[in-house]
Coordinates of N, CA and C in Angstrom, one line a residue:
X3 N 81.5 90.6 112.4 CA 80.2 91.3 112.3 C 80.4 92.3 111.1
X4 N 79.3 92.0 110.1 CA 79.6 92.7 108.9 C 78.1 93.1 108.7
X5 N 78.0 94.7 107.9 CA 76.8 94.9 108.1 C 75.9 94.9 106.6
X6 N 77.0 94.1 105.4 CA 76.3 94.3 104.2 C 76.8 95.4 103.8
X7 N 77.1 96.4 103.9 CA 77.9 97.6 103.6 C 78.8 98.2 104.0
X8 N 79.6 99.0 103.0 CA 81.1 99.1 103.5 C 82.2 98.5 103.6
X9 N 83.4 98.7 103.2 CA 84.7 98.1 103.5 C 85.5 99.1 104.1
X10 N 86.7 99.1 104.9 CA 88.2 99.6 105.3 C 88.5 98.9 103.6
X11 N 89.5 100.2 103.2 CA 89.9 100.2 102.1 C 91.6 100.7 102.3
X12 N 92.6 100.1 102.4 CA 93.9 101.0 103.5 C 95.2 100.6 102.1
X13 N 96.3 101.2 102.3 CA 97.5 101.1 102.0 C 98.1 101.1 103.4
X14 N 99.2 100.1 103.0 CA 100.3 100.4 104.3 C 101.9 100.4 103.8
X15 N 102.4 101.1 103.8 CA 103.6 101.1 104.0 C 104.9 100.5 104.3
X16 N 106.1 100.6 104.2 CA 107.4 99.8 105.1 C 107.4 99.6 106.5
X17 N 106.6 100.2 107.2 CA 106.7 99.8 108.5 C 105.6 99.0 108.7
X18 N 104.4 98.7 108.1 CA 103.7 97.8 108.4 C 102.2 98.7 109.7
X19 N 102.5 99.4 110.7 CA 101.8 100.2 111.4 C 100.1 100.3 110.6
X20 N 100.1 100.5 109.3 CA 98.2 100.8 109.0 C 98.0 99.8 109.0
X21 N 98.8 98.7 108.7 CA 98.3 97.5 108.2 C 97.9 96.6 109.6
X22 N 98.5 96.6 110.7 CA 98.1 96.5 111.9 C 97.4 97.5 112.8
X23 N 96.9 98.7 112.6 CA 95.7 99.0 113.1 C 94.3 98.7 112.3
X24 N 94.6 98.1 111.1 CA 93.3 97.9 110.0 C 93.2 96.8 110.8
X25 N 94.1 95.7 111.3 CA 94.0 94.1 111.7 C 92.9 94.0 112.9
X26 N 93.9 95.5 113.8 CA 93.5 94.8 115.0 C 91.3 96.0 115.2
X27 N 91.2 96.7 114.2 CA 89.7 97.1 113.6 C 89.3 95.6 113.8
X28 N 89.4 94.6 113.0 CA 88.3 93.6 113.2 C 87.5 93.7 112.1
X29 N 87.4 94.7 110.9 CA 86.5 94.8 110.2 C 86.8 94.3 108.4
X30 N 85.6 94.2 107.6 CA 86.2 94.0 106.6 C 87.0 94.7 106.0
X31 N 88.2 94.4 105.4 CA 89.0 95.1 104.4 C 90.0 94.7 103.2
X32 N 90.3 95.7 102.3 CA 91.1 95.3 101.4 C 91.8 96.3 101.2
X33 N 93.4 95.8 100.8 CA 94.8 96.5 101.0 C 95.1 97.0 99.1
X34 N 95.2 98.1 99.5 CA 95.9 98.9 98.1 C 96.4 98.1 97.6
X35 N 97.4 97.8 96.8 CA 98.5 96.8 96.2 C 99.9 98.4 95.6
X36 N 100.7 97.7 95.8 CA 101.9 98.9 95.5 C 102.0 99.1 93.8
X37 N 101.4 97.4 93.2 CA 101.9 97.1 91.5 C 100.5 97.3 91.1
X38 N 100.8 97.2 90.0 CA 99.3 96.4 89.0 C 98.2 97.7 88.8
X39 N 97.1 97.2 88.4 CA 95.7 97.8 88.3 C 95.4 98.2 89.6
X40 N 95.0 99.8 89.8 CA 94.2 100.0 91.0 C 93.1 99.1 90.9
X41 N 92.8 99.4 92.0 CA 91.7 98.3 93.0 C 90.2 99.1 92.2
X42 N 89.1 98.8 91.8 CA 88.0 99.4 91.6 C 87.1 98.9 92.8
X43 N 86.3 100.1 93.4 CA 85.6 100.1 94.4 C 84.2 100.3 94.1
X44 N 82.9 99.3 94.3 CA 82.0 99.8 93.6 C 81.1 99.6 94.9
X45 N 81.3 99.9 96.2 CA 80.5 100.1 97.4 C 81.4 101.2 98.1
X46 N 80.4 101.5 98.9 CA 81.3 102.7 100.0 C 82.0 101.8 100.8
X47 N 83.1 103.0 101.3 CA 84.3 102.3 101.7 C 84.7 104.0 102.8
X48 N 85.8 103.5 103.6 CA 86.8 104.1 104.6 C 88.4 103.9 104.0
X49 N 89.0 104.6 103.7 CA 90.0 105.0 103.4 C 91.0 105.0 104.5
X50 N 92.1 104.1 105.1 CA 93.0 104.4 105.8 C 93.7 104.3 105.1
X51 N 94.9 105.6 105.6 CA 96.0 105.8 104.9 C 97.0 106.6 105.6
X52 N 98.5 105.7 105.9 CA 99.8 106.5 106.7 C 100.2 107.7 105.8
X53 N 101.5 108.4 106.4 CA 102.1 109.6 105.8 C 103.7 109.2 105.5
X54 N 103.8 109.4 104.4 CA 105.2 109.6 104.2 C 105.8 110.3 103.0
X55 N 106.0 111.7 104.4 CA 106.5 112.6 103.1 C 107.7 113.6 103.7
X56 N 107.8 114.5 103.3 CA 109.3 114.8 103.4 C 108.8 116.3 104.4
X57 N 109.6 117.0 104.9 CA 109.3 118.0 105.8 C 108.1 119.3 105.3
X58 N 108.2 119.2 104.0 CA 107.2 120.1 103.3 C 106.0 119.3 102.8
X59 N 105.6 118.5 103.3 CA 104.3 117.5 102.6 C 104.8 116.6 101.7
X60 N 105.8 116.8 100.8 CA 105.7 116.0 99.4 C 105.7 114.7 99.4
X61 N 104.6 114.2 98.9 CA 104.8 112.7 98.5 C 103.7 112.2 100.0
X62 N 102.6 113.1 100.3 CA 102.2 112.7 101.2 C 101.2 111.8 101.3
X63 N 100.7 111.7 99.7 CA 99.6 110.7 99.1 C 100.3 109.5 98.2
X64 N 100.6 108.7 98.9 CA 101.6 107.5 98.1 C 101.0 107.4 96.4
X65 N 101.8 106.8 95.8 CA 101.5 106.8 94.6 C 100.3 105.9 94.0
X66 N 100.5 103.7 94.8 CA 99.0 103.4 94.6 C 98.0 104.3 95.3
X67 N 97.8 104.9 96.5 CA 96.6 105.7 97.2 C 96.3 107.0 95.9
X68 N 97.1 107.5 94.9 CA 96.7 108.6 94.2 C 95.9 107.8 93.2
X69 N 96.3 106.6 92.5 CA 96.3 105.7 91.2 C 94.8 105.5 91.4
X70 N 94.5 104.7 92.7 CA 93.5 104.7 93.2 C 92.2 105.7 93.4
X71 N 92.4 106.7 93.7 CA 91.8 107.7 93.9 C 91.5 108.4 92.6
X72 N 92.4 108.2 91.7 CA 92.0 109.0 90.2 C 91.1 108.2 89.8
X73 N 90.5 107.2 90.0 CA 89.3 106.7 88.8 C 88.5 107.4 89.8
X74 N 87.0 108.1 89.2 CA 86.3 108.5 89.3 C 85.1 107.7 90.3
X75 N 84.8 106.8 89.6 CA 84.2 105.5 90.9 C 84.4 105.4 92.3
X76 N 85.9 105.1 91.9 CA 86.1 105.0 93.5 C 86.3 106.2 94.4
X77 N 86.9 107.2 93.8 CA 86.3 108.7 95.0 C 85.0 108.4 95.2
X78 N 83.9 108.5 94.5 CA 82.8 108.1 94.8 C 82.1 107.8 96.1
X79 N 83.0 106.7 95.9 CA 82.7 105.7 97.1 C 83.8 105.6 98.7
X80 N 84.4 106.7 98.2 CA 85.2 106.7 99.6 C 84.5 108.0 100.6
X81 N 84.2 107.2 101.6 CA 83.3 108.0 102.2 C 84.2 109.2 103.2
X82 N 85.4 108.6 103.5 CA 85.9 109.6 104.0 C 87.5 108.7 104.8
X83 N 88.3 109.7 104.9 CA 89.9 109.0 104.9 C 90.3 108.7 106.6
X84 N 91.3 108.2 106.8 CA 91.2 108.2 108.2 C 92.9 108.0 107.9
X85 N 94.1 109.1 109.0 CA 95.0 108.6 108.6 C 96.2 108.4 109.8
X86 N 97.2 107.9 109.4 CA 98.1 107.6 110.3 C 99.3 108.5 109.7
X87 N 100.0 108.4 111.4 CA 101.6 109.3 111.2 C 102.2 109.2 112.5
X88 N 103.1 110.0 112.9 CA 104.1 110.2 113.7 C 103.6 111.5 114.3
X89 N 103.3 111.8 115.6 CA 103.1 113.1 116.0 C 105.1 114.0 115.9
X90 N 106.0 113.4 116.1 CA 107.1 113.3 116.0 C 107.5 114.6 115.1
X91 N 106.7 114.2 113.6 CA 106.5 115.2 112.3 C 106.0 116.1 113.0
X92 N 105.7 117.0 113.7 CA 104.7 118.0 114.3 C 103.6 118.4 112.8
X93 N 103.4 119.0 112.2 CA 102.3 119.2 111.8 C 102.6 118.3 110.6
X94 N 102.8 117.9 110.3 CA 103.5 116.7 109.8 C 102.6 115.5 109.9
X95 N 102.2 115.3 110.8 CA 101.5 114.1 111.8 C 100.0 114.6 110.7
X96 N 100.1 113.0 110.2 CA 98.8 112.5 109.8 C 98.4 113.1 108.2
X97 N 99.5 114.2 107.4 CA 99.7 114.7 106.7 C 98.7 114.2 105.3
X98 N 99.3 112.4 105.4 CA 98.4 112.2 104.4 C 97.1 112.2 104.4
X99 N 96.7 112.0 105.3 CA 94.8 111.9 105.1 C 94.5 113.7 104.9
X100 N 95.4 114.6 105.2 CA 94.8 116.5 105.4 C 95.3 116.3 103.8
X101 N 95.9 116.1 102.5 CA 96.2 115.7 101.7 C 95.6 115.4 100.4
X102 N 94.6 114.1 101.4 CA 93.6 113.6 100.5 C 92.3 114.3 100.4
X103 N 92.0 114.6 101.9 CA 91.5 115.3 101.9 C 90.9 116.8 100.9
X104 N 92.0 117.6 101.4 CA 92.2 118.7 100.5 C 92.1 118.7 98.6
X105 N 92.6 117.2 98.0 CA 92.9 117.1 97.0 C 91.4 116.4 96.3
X106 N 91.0 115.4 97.0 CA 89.8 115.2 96.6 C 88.4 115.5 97.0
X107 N 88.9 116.1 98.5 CA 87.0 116.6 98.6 C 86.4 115.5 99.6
X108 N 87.7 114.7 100.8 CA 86.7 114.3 101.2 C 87.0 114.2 103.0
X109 N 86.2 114.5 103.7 CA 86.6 114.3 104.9 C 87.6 113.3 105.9
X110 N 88.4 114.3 106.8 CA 89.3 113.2 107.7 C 88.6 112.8 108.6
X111 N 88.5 111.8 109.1 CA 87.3 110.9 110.2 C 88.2 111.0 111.2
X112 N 89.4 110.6 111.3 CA 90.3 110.5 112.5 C 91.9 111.0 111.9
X113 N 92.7 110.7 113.2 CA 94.0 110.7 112.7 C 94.1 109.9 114.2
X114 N 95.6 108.6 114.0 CA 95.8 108.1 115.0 C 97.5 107.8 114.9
X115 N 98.4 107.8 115.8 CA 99.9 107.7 115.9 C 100.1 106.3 115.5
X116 N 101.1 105.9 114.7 CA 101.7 104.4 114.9 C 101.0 104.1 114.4
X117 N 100.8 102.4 114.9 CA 99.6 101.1 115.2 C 98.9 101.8 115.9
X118 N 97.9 103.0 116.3 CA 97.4 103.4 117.1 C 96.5 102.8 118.6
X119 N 96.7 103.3 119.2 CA 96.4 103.3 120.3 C 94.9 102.5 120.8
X120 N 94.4 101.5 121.6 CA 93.2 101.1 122.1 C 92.3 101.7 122.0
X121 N 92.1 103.2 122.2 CA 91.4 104.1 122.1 C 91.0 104.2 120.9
X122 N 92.0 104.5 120.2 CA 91.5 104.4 118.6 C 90.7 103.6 117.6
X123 N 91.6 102.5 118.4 CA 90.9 100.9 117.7 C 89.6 101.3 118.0
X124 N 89.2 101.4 119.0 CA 87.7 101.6 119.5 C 86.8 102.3 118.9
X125 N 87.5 103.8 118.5 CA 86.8 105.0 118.3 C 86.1 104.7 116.8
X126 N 87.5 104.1 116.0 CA 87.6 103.9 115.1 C 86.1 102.9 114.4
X127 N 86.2 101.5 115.1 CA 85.5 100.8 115.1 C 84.0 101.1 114.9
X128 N 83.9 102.0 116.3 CA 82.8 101.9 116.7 C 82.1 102.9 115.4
X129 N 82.6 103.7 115.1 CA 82.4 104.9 114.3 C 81.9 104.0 112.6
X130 N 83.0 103.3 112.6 CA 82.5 102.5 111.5 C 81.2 101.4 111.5
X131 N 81.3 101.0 112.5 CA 79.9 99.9 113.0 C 78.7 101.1 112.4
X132 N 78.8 101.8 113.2 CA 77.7 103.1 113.1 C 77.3 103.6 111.4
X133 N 78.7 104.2 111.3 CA 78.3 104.3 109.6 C 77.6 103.5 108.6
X134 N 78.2 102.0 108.6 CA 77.8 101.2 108.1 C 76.1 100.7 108.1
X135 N 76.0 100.7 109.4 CA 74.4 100.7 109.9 C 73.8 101.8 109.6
X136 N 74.2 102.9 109.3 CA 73.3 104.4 108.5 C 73.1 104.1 107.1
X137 N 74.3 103.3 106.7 CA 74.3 103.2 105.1 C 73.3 102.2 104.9
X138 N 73.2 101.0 105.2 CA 72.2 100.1 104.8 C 71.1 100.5 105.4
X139 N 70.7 101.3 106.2 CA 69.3 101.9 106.3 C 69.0 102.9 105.2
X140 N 70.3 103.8 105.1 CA 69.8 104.6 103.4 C 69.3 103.6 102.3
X141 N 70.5 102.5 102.6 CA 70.1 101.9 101.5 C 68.2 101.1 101.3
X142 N 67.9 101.1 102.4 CA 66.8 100.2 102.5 C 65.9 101.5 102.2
X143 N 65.6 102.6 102.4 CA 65.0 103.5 102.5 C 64.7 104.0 100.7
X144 N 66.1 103.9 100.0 CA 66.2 104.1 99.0 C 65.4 103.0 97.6
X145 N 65.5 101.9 98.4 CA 65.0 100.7 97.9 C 63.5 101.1 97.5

């Protein structure tokens, strides 16, 4: 079910964890790439993104997610981040998305542990279903 608007937009890491809660979303998406040309984003989009950084934050916004984010376009279009961690890290937990956040200006929608939880999948989902159906009604309204 796709609503014409919107993508999950994610990086995942060595453990693989974003990349299987993006799967088990159900929704459309496309994966950072670690090489090459950032990705250009010319529709709104969701932002998932894990954490890995060292006890003081550093390095909490991977390097494709910054590459990414520096063209102008695509902040644009990132409507807002959603991220993953380790509650383990105590404040730690979810670091990157409070990160991106902070650095670009744009809201954390969630934070979920691991592959997160059922709950999440859900929250997650559902939250996006919704958004997406707001956006193409802006969109039609704007038309």
């Amino acid at each position: 079910m796709h609503f014409g608007m919107g993508k999950i937009l994610y990086w995942s890491g060595a453990t693989g964890n974003t990349h299987r809660f993006v799967e088990k979303i159900g929704l459309p998406a496309l994966r950072i790439q670690n090489h090459g040309d950032p990705l250009r984003m010319d529709e709104p989009c969701v932002l998932i993104i894990p954490t890995y950084a060292d006890g003081l934050g550093r390095g909490a916004i991977s390097k494709p997610v910054r590459r990414f984010l520096d063209l102008p376009e695509n902040r644009h279009n990132v409507l807002g981040v959603i991220g993953g961690g380790n509650r383990n890290f105590g404040q730690m937990f979810a670091q990157g998305a409070t990160a991106v956040s902070v650095k670009y200006g744009m809201p954390v929608l969630h934070r979920f542990e691991l592959a997160g939880l059922p709950e999440d999948v859900a929250f997650v989902r559902k939250g996006l279903i919704r958004l997406w159906m707001a956006q193409s009604k802006a969109s039609l309204v704007a038309a």
